Short mmCIF file of C-alpha atoms and ligand atoms in Angstrom, two decimals:
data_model
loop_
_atom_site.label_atom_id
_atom_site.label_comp_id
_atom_site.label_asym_id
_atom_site.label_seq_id
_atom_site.Cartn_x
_atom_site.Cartn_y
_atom_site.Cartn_z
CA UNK A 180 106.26 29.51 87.87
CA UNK A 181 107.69 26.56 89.82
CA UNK A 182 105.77 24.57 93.11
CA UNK A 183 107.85 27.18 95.15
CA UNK A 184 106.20 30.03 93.89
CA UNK A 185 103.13 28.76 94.40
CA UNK A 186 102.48 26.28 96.37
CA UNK A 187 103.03 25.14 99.82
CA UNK A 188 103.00 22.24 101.84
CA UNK A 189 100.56 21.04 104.37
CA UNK A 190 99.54 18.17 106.29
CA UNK A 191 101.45 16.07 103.18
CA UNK A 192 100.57 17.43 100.16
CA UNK A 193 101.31 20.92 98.19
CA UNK A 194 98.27 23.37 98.49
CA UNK A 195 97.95 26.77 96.74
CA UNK A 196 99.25 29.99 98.41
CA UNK A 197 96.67 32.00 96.68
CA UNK A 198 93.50 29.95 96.91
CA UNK A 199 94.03 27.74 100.57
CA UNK A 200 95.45 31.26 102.70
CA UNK A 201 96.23 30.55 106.11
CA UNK A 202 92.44 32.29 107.35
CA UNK A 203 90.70 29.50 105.45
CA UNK A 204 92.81 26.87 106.42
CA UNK A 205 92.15 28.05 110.14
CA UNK A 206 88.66 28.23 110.02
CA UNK A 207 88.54 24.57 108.20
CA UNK A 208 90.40 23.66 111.18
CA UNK A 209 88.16 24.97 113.35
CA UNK A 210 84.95 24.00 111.10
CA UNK A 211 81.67 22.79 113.38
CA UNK A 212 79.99 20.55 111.04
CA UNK A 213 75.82 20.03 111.81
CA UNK A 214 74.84 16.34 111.62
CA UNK A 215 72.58 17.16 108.83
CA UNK A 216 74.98 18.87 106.69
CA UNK A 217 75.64 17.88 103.51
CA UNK A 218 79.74 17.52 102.27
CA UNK A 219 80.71 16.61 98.54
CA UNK A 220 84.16 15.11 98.64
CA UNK A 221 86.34 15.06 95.97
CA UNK A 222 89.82 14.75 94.39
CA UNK A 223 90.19 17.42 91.79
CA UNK A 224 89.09 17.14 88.07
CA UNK A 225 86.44 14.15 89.09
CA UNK A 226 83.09 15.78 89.04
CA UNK A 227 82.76 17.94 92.16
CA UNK A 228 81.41 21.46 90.13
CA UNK A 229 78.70 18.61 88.90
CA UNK A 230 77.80 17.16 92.09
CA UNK A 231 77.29 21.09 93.19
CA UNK A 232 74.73 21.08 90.53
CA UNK A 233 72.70 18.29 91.25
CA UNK A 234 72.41 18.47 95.25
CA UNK A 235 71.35 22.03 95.31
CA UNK A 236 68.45 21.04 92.32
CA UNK A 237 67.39 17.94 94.58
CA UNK A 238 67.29 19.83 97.72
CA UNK A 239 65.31 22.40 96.33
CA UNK A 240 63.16 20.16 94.97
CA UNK A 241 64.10 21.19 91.25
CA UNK A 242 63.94 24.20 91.80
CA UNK A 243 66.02 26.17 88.61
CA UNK A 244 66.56 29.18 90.88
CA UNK A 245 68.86 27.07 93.49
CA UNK A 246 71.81 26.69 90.74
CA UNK A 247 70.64 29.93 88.50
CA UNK A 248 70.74 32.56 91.71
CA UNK A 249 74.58 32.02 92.98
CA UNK A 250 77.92 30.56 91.70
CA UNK A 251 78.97 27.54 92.31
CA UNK A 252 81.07 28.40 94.76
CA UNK A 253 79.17 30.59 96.86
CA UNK A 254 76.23 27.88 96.86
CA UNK A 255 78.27 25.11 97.98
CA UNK A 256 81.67 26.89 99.78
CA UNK A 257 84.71 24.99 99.63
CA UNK A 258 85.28 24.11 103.30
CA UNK A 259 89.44 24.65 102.95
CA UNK A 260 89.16 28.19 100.68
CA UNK A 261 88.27 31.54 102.78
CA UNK A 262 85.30 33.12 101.80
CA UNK A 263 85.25 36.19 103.64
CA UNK A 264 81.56 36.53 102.57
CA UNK A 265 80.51 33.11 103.03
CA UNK A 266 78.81 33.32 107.16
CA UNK A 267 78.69 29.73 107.65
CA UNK A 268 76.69 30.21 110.67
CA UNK A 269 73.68 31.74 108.31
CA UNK A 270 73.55 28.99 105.54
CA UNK A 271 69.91 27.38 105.85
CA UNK A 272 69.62 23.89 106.58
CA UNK A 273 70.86 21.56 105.12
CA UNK A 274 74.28 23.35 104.56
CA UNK A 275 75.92 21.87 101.71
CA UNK A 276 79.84 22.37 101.20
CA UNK A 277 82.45 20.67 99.47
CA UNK A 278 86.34 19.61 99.99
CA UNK A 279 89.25 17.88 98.15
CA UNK A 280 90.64 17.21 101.71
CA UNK A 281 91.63 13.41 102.72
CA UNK A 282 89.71 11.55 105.33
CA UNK A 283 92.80 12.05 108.14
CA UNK A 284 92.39 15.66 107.43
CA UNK A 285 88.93 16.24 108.67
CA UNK A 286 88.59 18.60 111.50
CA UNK A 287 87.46 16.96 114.67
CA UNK A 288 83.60 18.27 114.35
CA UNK A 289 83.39 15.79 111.36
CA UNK A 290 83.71 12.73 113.09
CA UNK A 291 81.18 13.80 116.06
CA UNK A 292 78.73 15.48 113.69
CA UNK A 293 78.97 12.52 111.09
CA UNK A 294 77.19 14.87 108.19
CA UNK A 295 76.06 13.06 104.88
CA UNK A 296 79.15 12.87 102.70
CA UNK A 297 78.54 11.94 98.89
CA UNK A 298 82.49 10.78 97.61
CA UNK A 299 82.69 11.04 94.01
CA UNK A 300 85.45 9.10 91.92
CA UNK A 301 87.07 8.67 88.44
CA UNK A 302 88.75 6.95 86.32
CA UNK A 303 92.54 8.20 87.21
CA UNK A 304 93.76 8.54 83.83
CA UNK A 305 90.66 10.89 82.97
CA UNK A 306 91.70 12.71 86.62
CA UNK A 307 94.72 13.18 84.99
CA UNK A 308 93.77 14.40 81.59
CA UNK A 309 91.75 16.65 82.87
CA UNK A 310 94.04 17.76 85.33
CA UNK A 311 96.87 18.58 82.72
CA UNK A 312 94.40 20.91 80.98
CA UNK A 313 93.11 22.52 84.22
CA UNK A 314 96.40 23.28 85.14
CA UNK A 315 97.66 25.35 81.94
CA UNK A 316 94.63 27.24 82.19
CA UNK A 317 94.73 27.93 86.18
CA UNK A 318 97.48 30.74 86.87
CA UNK A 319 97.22 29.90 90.79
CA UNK A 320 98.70 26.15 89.13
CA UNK A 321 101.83 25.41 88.35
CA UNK A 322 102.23 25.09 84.46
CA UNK A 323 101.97 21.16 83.78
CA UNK A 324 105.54 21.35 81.52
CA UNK A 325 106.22 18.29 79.69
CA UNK A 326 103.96 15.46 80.10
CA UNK A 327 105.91 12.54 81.29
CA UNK A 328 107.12 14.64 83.99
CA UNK A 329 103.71 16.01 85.03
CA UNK A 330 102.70 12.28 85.11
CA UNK A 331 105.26 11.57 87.12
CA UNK A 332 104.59 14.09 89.41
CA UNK A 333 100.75 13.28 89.49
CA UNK A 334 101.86 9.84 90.28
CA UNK A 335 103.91 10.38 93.22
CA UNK A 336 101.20 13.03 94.05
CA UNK A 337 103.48 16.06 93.93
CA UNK A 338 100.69 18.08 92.38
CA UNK A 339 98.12 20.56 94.32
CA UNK A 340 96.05 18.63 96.62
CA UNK A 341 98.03 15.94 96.61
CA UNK A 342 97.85 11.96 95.73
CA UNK A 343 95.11 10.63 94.03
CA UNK A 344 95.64 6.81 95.72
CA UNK A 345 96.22 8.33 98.99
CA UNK A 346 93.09 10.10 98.38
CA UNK A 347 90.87 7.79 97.11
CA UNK A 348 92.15 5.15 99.53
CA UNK A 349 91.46 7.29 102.65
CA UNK A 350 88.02 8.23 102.05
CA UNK A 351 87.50 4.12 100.61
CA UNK A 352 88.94 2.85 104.23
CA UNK A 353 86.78 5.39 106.37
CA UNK A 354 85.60 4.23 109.04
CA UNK A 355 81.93 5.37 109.43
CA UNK A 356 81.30 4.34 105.53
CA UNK A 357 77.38 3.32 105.92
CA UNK A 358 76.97 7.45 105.69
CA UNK A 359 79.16 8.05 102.72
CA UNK A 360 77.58 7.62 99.17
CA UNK A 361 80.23 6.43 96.93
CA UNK A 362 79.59 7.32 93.21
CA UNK A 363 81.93 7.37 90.04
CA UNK A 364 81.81 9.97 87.67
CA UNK A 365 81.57 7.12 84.98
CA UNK A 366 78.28 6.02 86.67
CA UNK A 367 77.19 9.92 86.63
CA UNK A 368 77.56 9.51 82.63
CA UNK A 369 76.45 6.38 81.79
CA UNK A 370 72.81 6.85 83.83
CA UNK A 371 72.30 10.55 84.81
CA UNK A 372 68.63 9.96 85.54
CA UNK A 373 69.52 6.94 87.62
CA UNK A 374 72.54 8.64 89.94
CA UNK A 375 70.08 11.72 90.32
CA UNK A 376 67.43 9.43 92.16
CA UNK A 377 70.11 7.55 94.11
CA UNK A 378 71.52 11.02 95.17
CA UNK A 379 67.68 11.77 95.88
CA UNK A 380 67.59 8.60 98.10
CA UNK A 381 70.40 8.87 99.55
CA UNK A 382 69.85 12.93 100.90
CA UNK A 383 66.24 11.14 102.01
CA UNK A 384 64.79 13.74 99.63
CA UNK A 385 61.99 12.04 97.94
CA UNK A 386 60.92 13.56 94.55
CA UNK A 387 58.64 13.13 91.53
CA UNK A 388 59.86 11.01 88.74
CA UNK A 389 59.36 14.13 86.29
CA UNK A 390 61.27 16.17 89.28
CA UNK A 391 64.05 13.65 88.64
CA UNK A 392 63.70 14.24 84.79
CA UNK A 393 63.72 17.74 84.72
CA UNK A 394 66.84 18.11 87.32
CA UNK A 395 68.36 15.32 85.44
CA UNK A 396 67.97 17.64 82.56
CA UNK A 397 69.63 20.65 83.56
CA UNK A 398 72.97 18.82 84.82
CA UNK A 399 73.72 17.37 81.21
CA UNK A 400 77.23 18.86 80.26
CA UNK A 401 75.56 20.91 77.29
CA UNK A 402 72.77 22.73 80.04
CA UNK A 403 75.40 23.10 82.63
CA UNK A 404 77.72 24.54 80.07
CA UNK A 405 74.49 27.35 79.49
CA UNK A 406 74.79 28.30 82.80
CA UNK A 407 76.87 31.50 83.76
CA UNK A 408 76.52 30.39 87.52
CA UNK A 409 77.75 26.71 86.88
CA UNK A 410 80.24 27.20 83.53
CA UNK A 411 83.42 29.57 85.72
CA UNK A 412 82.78 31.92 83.07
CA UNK A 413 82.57 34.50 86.01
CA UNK A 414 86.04 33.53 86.83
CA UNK A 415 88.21 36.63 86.48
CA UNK A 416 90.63 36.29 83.49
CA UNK A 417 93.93 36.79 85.88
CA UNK A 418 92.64 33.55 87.39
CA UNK A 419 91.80 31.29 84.63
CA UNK A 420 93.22 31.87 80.54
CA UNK A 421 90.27 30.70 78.66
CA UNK A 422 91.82 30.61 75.88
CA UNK A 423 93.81 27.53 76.90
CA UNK A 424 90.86 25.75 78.54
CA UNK A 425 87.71 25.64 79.42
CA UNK A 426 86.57 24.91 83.27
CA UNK A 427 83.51 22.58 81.35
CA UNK A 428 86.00 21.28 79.43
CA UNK A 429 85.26 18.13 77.15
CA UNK A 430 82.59 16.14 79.90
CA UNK A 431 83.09 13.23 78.67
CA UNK A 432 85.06 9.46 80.02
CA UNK A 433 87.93 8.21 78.15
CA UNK A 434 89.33 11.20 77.02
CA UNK A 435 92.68 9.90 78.46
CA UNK A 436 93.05 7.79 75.15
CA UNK A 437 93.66 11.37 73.50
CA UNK A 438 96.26 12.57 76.66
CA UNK A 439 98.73 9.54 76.93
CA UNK A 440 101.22 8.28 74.64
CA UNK A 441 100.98 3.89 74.70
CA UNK A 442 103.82 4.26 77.23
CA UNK A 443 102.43 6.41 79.36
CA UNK A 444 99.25 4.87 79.94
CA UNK A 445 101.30 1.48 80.58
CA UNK A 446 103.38 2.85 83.06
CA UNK A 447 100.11 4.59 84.47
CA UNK A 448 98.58 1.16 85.13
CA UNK A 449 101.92 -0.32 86.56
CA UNK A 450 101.60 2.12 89.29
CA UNK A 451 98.09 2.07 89.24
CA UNK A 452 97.98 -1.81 90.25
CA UNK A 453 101.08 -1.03 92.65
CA UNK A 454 99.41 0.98 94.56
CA UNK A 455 95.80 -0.23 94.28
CA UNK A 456 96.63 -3.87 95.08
CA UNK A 457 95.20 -4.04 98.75
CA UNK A 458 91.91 -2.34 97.38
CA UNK A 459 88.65 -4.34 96.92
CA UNK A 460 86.63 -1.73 95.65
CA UNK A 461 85.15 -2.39 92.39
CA UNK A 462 85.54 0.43 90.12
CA UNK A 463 83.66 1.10 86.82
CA UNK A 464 87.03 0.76 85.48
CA UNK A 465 87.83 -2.71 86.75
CA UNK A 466 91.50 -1.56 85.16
CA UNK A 467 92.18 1.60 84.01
CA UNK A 468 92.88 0.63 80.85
CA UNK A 469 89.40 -0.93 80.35
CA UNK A 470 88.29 2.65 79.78
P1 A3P B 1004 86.93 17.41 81.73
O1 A3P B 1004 88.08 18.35 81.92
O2 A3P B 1004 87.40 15.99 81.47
O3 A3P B 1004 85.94 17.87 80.73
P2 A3P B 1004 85.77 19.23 88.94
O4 A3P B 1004 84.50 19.99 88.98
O5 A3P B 1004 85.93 18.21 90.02
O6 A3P B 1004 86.95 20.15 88.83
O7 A3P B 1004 85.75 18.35 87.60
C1 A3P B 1004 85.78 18.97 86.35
C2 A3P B 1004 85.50 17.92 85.30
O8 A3P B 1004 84.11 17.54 85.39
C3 A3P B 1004 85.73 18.45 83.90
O9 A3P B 1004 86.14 17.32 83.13
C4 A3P B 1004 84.32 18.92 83.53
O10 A3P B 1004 84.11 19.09 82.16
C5 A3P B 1004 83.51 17.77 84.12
N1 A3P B 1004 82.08 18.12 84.29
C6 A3P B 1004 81.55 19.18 84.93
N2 A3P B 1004 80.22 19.20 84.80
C7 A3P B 1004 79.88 18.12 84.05
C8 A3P B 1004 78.65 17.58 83.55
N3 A3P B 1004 77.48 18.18 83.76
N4 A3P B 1004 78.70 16.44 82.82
C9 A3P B 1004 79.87 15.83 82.58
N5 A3P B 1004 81.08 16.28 83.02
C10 A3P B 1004 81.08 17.42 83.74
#
């Protein structure tokens, strides 16, 4: 099916008739955020399902039963996705919820409130990798088709959610950035342990170094996997064909080196240093192609 089957556009970018009905929408709109809520931000494919991992563990305190008890999405909501059962109003303190929303988009509460926002990034060309794979298995997606044009379309972000730069860039140039917690995926990877008690830090949640350990533990791609709360296995099969992908997919940076042709990935970083040029962010991937 094509983007006019099932998506629409909003605000800029093409959403998903199915999954972002106009209920949700409205009551994103009309969201009151708490100043000590908690908001994971994220463009797709860069590490939001793990982030929903790891903040419930540290708020608990490592507690197994805070990522073992409810799915993902029910334990951190998506703030643009109706969850009829999801009463905001009830969630104990701190709420935690999640978005893949640019930084123009938030609703006005957000910039009175000022909650805790923890903005994870990655490496583009992973983003995209992933992406291609999440979106033959997705039926709400459209099917990626052939590759150079579902780069192409990624590129000028005429893919669900939108533009990765204009994404990336928006939440980079926000205003109020001393209470955002910018991490990379490739960070997340490289030192587990490490981002856990920066997370930890950062929520003002102080824990036990073998607290850090054991949390740090369970969020390794091969635990999470083991988790039927965490792994989308309870996604229903018109949803998701799991035959064609995994949601826990591969877990892994540099997988892009497997996705793009030598052509691809050069015309991928022509774009890439188009578009990034005014950005002074340092990235783990000082150029994409560094990866
Ligand atoms: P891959 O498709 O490259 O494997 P999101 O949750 O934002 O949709 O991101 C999904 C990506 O994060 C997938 O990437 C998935 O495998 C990866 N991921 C999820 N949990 C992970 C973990 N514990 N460790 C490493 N990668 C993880």
């Amino acid at each position: 099916m094509t983007e006019a089957d099932l998506y629409f556009w909003y605000k800029g970018m093409y959403l998903s008739s199915s999954l972002h009905v106009a209920e949700g929408l409205k009551s994103y709109e009309e969201f009151i955020f708490h100043p000590d809520d908690i908001l994971i931000v994220t463009y797709p494919k860069s590490g939001t399902s793990w982030m929903k991992e790891i903040v419930p563990l540290i708020i608990s305190g490592g507690d197994p039963a805070s990522v073992t008890s409810s799915l993902s999405w029910e334990r951190v909501p998506w703030l643009e996705v109706n969850q009829t059962h999801a009463d905001y109003s009830q969630r104990p303190s701190p709420r935690v919820y999640c978005t893949h929303f640019q930084y123009n988009m938030m609703p006005p509460s957000f910039f009175e409130a000022k909650p805790k926002v923890i903005y994870i990034m990655r490496n583009p060309k992973d983003v995209f990798t992933s992406y291609s794979h999440y979106s033959e298995a997705a039926t709400y997606m459209v099917d990626p088709g052939p590759q150079t044009e579902f780069l192409q379309k990624f590129l000028e972000g005429k893919v669900c959610h939108g533009s990765w730069f204009d994404q990336i860039k928006g939440w980079l140039n926000a205003e109020d950035k001393d209470r955002i917690m910018y991490i990379s995926y490739e960070e997340m990877i490289t030192d587990l342990k490490d981002s856990v008690a920066r997370i930890a830090q950062y929520l003002e949640k102080p824990l036990d170094a073998e607290v850090i350990e054991k949390i740090t533990e369970q969020c390794l791609f091969k635990n999470m996997k083991q988790n039927n709360m965490s792994n989308y296995s309870a996604i229903p099969s018109e949803s998701w064909d799991k035959k064609k992908a995994e949601f826990l997919r591969k877990g892994v940076t540099g997988d892009w080196k497997n996705q793009l042709t030598v052509a691809e990935a050069e015309y991928f970083d022509t774009v890439y240093s188009f578009k990034m040029k005014d950005v002074k962010y340092t990235f783990p991937w000082s150029h994409p192609n560094t990866q």
